mmCIF file of C-alpha atoms in Angstrom:
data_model
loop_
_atom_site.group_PDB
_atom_site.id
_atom_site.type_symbol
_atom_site.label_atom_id
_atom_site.label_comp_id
_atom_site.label_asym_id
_atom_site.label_seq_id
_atom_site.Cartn_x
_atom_site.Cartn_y
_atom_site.Cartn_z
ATOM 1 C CA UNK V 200 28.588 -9.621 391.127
ATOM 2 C CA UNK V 201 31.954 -8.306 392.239
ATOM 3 C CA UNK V 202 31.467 -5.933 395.653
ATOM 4 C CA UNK V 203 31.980 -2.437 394.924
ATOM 5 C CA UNK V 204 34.746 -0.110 396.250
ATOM 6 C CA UNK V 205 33.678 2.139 399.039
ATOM 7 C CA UNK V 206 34.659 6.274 398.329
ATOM 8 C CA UNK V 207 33.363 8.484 400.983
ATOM 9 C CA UNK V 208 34.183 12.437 400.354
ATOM 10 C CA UNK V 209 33.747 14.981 402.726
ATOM 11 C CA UNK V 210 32.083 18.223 400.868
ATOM 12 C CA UNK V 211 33.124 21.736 401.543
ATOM 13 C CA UNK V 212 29.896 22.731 401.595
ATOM 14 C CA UNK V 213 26.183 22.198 401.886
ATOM 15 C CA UNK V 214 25.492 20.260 398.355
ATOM 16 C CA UNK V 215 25.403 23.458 395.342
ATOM 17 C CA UNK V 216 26.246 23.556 391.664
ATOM 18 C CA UNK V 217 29.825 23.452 392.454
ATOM 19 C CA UNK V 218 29.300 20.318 393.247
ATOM 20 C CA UNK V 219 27.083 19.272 390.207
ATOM 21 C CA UNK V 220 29.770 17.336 388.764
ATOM 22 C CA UNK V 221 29.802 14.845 391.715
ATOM 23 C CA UNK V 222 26.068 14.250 391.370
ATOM 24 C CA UNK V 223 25.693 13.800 387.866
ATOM 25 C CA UNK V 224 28.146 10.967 388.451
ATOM 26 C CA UNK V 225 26.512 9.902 391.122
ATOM 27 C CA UNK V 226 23.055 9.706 389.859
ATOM 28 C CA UNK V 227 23.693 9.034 386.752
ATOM 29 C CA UNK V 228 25.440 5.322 387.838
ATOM 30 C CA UNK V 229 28.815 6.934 386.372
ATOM 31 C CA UNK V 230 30.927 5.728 389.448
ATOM 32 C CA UNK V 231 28.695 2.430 389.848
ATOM 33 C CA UNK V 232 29.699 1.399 385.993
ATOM 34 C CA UNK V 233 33.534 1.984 387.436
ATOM 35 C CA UNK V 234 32.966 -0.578 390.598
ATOM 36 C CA UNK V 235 32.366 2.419 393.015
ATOM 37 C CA UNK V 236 30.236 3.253 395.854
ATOM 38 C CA UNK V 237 30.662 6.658 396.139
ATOM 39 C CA UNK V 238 29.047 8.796 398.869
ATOM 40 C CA UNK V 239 29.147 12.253 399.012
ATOM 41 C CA UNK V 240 28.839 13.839 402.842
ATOM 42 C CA UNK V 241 27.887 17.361 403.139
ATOM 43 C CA UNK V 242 29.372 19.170 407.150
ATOM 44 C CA UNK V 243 27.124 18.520 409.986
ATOM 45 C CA UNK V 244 25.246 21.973 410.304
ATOM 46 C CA UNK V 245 27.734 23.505 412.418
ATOM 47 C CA UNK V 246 30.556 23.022 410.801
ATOM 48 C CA UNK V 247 32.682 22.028 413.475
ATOM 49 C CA UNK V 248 35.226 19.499 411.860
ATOM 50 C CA UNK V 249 36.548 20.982 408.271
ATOM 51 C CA UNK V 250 36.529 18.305 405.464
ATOM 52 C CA UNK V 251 40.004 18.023 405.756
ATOM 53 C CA UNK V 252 40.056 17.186 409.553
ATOM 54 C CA UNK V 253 38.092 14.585 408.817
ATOM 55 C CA UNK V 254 39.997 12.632 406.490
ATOM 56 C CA UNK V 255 42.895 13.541 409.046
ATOM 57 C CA UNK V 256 40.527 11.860 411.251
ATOM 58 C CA UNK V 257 40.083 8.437 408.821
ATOM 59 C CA UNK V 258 36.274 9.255 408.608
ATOM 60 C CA UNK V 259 36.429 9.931 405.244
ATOM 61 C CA UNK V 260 38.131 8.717 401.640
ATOM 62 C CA UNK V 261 38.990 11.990 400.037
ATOM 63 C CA UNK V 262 38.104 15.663 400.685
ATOM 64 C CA UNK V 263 36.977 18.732 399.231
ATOM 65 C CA UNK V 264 38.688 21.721 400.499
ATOM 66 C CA UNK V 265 40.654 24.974 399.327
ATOM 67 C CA UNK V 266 44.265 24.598 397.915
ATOM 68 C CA UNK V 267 45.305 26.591 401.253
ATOM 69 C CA UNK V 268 44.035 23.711 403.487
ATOM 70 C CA UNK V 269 46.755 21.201 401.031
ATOM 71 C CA UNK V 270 49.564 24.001 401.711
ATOM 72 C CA UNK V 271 48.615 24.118 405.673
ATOM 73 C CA UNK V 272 48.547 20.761 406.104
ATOM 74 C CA UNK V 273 51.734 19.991 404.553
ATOM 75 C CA UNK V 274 53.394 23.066 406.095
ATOM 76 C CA UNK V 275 52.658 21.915 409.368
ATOM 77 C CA UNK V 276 53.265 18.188 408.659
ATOM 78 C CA UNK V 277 50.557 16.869 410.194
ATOM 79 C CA UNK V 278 49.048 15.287 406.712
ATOM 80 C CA UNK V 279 50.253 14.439 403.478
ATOM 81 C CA UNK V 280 47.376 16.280 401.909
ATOM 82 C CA UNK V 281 47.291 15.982 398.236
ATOM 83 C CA UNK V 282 45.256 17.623 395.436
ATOM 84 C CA UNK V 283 44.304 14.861 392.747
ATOM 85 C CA UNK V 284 41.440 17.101 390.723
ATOM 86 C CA UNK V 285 40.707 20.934 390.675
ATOM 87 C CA UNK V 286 37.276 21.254 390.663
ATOM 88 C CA UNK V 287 36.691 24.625 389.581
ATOM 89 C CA UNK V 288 39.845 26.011 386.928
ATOM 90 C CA UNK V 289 39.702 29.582 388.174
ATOM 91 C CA UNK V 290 38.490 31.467 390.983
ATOM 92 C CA UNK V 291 35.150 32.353 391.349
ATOM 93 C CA UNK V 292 35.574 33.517 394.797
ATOM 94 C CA UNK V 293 35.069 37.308 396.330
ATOM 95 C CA UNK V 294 34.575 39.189 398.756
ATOM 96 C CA UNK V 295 31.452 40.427 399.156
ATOM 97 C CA UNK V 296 29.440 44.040 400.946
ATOM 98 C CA UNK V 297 25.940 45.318 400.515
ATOM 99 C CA UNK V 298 26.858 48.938 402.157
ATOM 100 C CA UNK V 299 30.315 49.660 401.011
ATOM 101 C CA UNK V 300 31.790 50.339 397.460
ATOM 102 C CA UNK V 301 35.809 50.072 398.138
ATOM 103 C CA UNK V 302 37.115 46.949 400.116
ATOM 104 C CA UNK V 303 39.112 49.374 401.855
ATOM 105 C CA UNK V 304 36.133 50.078 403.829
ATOM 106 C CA UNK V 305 36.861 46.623 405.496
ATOM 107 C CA UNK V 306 39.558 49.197 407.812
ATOM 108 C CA UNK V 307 36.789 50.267 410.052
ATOM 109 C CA UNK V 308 34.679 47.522 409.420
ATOM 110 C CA UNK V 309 33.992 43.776 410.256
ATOM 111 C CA UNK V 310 35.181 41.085 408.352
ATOM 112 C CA UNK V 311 32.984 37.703 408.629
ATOM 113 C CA UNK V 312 36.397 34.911 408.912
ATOM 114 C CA UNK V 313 36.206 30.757 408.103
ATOM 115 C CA UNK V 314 39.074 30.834 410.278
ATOM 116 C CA UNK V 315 41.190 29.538 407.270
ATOM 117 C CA UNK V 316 44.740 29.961 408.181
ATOM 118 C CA UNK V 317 45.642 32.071 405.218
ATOM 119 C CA UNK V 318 42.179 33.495 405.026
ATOM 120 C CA UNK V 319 42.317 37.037 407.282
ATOM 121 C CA UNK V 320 45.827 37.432 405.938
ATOM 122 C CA UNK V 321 44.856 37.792 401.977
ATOM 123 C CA UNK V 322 41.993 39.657 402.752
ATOM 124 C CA UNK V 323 44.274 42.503 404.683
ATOM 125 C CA UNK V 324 46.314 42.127 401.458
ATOM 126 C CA UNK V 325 43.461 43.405 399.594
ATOM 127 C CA UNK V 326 42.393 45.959 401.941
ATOM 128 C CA UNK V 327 45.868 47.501 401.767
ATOM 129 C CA UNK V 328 46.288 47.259 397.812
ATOM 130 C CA UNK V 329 43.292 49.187 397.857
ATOM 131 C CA UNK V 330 44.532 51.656 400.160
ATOM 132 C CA UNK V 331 44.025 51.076 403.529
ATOM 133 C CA UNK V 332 45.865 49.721 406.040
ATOM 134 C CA UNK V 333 44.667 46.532 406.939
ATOM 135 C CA UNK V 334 44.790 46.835 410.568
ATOM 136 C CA UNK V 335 41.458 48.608 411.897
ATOM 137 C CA UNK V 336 39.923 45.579 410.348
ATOM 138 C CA UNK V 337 37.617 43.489 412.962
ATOM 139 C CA UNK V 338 37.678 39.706 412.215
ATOM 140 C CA UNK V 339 34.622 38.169 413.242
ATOM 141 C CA UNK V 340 35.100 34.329 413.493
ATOM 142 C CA UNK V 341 32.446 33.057 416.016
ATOM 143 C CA UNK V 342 29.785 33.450 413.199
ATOM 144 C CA UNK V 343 28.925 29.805 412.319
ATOM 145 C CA UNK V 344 30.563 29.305 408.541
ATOM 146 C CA UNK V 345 27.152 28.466 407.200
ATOM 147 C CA UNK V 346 25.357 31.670 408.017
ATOM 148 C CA UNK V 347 28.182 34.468 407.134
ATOM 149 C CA UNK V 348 26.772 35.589 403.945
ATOM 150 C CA UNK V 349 23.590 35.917 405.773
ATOM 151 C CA UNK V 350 24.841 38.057 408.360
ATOM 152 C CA UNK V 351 26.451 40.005 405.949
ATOM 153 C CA UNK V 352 22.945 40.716 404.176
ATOM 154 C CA UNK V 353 21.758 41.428 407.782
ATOM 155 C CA UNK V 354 24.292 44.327 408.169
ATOM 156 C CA UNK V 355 25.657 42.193 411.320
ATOM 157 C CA UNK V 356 28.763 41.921 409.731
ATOM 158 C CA UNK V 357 30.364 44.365 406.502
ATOM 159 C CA UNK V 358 31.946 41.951 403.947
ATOM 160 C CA UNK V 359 32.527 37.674 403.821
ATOM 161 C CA UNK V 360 34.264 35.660 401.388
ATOM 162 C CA UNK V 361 32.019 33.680 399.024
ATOM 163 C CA UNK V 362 31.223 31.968 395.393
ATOM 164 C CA UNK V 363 29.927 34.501 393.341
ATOM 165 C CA UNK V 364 27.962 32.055 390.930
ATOM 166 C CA UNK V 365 26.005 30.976 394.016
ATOM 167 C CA UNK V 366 25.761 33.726 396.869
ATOM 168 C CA UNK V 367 26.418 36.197 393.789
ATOM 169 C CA UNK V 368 22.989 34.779 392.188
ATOM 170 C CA UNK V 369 20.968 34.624 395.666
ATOM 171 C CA UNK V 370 21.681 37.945 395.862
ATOM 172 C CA UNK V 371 21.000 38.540 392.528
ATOM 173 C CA UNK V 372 17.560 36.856 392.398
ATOM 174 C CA UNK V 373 16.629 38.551 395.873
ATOM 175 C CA UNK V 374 17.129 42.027 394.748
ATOM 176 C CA UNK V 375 20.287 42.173 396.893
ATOM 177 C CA UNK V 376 22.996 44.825 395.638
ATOM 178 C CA UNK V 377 26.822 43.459 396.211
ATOM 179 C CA UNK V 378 29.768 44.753 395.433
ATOM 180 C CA UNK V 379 32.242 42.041 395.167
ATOM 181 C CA UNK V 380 35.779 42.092 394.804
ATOM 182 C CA UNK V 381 38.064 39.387 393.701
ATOM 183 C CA UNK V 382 41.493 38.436 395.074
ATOM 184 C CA UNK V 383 42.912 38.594 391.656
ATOM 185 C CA UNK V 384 42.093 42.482 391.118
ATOM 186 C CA UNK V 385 44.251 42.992 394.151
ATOM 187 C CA UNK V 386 47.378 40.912 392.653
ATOM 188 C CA UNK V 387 46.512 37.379 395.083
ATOM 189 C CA UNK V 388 47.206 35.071 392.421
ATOM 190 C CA UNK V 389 44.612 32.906 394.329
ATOM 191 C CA UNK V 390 45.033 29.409 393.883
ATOM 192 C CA UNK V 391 42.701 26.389 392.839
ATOM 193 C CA UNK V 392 39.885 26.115 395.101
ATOM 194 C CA UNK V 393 38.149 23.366 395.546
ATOM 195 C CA UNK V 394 39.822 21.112 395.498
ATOM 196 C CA UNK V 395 39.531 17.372 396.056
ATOM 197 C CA UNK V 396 42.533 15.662 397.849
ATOM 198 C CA UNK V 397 43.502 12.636 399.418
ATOM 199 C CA UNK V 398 45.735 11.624 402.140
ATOM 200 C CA UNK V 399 48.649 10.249 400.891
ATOM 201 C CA UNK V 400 49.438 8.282 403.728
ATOM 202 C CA UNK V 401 46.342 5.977 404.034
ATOM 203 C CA UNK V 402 45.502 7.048 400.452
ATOM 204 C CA UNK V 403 42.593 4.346 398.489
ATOM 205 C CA UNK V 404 44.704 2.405 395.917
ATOM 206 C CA UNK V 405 45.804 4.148 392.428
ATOM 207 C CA UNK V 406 43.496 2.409 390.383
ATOM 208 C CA UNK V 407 40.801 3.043 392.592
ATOM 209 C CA UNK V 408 41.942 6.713 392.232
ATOM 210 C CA UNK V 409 41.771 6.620 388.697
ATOM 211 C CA UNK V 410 38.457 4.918 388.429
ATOM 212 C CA UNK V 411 37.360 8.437 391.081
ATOM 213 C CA UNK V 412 39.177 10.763 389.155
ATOM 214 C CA UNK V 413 37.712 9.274 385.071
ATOM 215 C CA UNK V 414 33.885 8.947 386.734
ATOM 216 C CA UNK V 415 33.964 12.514 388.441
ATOM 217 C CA UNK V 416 35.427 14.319 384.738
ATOM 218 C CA UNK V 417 32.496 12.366 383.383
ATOM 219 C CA UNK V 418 30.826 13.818 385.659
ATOM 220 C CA UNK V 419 31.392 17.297 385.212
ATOM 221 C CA UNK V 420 31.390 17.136 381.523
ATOM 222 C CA UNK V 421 27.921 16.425 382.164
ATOM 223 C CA UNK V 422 27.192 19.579 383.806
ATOM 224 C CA UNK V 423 28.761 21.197 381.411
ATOM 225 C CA UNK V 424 26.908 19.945 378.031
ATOM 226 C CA UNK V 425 23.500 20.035 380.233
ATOM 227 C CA UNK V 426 23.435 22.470 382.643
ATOM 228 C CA UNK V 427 19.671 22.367 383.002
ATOM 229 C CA UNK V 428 19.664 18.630 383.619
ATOM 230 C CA UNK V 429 22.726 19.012 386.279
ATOM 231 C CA UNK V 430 20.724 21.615 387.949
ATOM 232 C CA UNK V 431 17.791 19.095 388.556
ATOM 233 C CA UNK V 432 20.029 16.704 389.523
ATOM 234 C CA UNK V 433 21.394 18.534 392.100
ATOM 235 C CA UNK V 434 18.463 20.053 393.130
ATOM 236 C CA UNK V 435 16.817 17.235 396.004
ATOM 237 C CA UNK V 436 20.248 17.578 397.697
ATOM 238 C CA UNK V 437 20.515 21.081 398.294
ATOM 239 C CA UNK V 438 19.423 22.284 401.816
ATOM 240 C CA UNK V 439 17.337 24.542 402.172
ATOM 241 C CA UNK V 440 15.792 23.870 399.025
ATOM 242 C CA UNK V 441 16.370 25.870 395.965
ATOM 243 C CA UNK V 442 14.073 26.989 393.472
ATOM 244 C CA UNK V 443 14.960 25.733 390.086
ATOM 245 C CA UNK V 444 15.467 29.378 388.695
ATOM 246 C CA UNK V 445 18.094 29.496 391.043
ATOM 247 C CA UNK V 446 19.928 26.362 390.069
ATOM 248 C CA UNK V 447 19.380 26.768 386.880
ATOM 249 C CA UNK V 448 21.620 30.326 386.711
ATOM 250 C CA UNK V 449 24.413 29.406 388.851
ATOM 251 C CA UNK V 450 24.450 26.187 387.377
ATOM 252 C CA UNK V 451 25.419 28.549 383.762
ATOM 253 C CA UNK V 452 27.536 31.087 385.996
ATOM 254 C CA UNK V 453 30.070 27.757 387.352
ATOM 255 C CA UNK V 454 30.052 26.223 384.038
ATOM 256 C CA UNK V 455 32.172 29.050 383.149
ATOM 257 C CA UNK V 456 34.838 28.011 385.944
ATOM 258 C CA UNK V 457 35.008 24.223 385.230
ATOM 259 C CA UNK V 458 37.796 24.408 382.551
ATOM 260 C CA UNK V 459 40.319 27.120 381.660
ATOM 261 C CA UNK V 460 39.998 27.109 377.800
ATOM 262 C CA UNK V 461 43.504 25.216 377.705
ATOM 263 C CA UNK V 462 43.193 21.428 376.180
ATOM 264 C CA UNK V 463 43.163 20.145 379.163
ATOM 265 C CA UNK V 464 39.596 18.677 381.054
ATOM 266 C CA UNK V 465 38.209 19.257 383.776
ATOM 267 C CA UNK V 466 39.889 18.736 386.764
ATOM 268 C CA UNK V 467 43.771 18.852 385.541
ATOM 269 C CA UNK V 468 45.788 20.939 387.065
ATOM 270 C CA UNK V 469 48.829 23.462 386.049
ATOM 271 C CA UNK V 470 51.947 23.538 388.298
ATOM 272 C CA UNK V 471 52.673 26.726 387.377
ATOM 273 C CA UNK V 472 49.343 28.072 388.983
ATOM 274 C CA UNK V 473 50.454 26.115 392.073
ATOM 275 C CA UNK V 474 53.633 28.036 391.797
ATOM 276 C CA UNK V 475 52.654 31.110 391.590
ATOM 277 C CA UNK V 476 50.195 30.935 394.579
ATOM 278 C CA UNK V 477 52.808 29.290 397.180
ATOM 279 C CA UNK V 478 55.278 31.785 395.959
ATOM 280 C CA UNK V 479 53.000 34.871 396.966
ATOM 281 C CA UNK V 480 52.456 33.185 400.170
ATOM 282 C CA UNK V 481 55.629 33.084 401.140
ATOM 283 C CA UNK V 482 57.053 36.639 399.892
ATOM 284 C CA UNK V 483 53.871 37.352 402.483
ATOM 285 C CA UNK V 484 55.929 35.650 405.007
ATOM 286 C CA UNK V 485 53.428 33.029 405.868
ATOM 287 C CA UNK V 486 55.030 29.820 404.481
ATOM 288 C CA UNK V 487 57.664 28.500 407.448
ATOM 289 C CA UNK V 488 59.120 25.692 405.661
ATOM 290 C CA UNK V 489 60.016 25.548 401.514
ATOM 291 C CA UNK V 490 57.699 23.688 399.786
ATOM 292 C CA UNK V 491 58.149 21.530 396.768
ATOM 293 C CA UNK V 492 55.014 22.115 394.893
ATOM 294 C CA UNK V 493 54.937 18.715 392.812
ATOM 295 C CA UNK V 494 54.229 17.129 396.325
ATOM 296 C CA UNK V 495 50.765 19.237 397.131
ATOM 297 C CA UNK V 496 49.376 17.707 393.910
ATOM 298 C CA UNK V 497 49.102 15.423 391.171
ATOM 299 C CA UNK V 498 47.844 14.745 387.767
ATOM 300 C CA UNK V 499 49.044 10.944 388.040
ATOM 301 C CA UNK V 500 44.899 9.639 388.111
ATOM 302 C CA UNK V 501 44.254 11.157 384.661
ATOM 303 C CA UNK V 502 44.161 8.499 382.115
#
């Protein structure tokens, strides 16, 4: 029997149903019927090294990360960070209060920060198209990534970024109200996020690629004509655990974000989206060097 090829991927995140994609083909032998030995590794619980340091750092195949970590990277030149799949189509990102009903509130308040380097930047965008000013706002980045929303619900902090179809439903289920708003109601033309990206540089080979990249839409098509059944799949990896009424409606909510009602599949992505979002970042002034946007991703693993 011939050896199988070795993919590790560094999650964003502790294991949830944006994810479910990556364990149906996982469990379900899709990438061991391509030759692979995939292995999927959630952050350490403090969060320390971002899934894109550590592919920087060679302890890891490919990464899941925002398209802002691709555009950083590749700013900055210190990685030829590449998107080869889009995991979720559009944005199901917000941000997120309990106490106030206008993110303009977030002037006097305290915003909960990943310490993304675009992050604080887009959310004083909103602030100010709602507005404010932007510039009373306290960024709080010492919170530990994992535990934001949480502080949020605590009243320690006012507002966080998050996934609505999985904080949005913990909230939901716990009798939590939230008023969320999305970067798109406040003209961010957000870009794809996750993502999952090599490193060009010391990339796997290309047919390895495209074995990664035909398992994982497998994968997520999967999720998406059994959501129930991707739900219990995912469900012994999440941490804490998760009761299965839980899974079971985020796992519907995400569904909604895996494709974009084009022809495409999952996972393809649209240069004009990437476009769009690098050209708002830089009328912001926070692109230093131009960027050619056919080198942050690809569609060339698609077969």
């Amino acid at each position: 029997m011939a050896a199988k090829t070795k993919v590790r991927v560094a999650l964003d995140w502790t294991p949830n149903t944006i994810h479910s994609g990556l364990y149906c083909a996982l469990e379900k032998k899709i990438y061991e019927g391509e030759g692979l030995e995939v292995q999927l590794l959630p952050p350490n619980q403090d969060y320390n090294t971002t899934p894109a340091k550590r592919l920087q750092n060679g302890e890891v195949d490919l990464a899941v990360c925002p398209s802002e970590s691709v555009i950083a990277y590749n700013e900055t030149g210190r990685m030829k960070l590449q998107a080869i799949y889009a995991i979720l189509q559009r944005d199901a990102s917000a941000i997120v209060f309990t106490k106030h009903q206008s993110i303009a509130a977030l002037d006097g308040g305290i915003y909960g920060s990943y310490n993304a380097k675009y992050e604080d930047h887009i959310v004083k965008a909103m602030v100010k198209a709602a507005g404010g000013k932007g510039e009373g706002m306290q960024i709080q980045n010492s919170t530990g990534k994992l535990s934001l929303f949480e502080e949020v619900k605590k009243g320690s902090l006012d507002a966080t970024w998050v996934f609505m179809p999985w904080e949005g439903v913990e909230a939901e289920l716990d009798g939590v109200s939230l008023y969320s708003f999305k970067p798109e109601d406040s003209g961010v033309p957000y870009g794809y996020s996750p993502v999952v990206a090599r490193n060009v540089d010391l990339s796997l080979d290309d047919q390895t690629l495209k074995k990664f990249i035909s398992a994982t839409v497998s994968g997520y098509e999967h999720a998406l004509r059994d959501s129930k059944e991707a739900a219990a799949v995912l469900s012994p990896h999440c941490r804490p655990a998760r009761s299965e009424l839980f899974l079971d409606r985020s796992q519907q909510r995400i569904n909604e974000f895996f494709k974009d009602g084009s022809s495409a599949g999952p996972g393809y992505m649209q240069s004009s989206k990437w476009e769009i979002w690098t050209g708002w970042l830089n009328k912001q002034g926070l692109l230093k060097v131009d960027l050619a946007t056919d080198g942050l991703f690809t569609n060339e693993f698609f077969t």
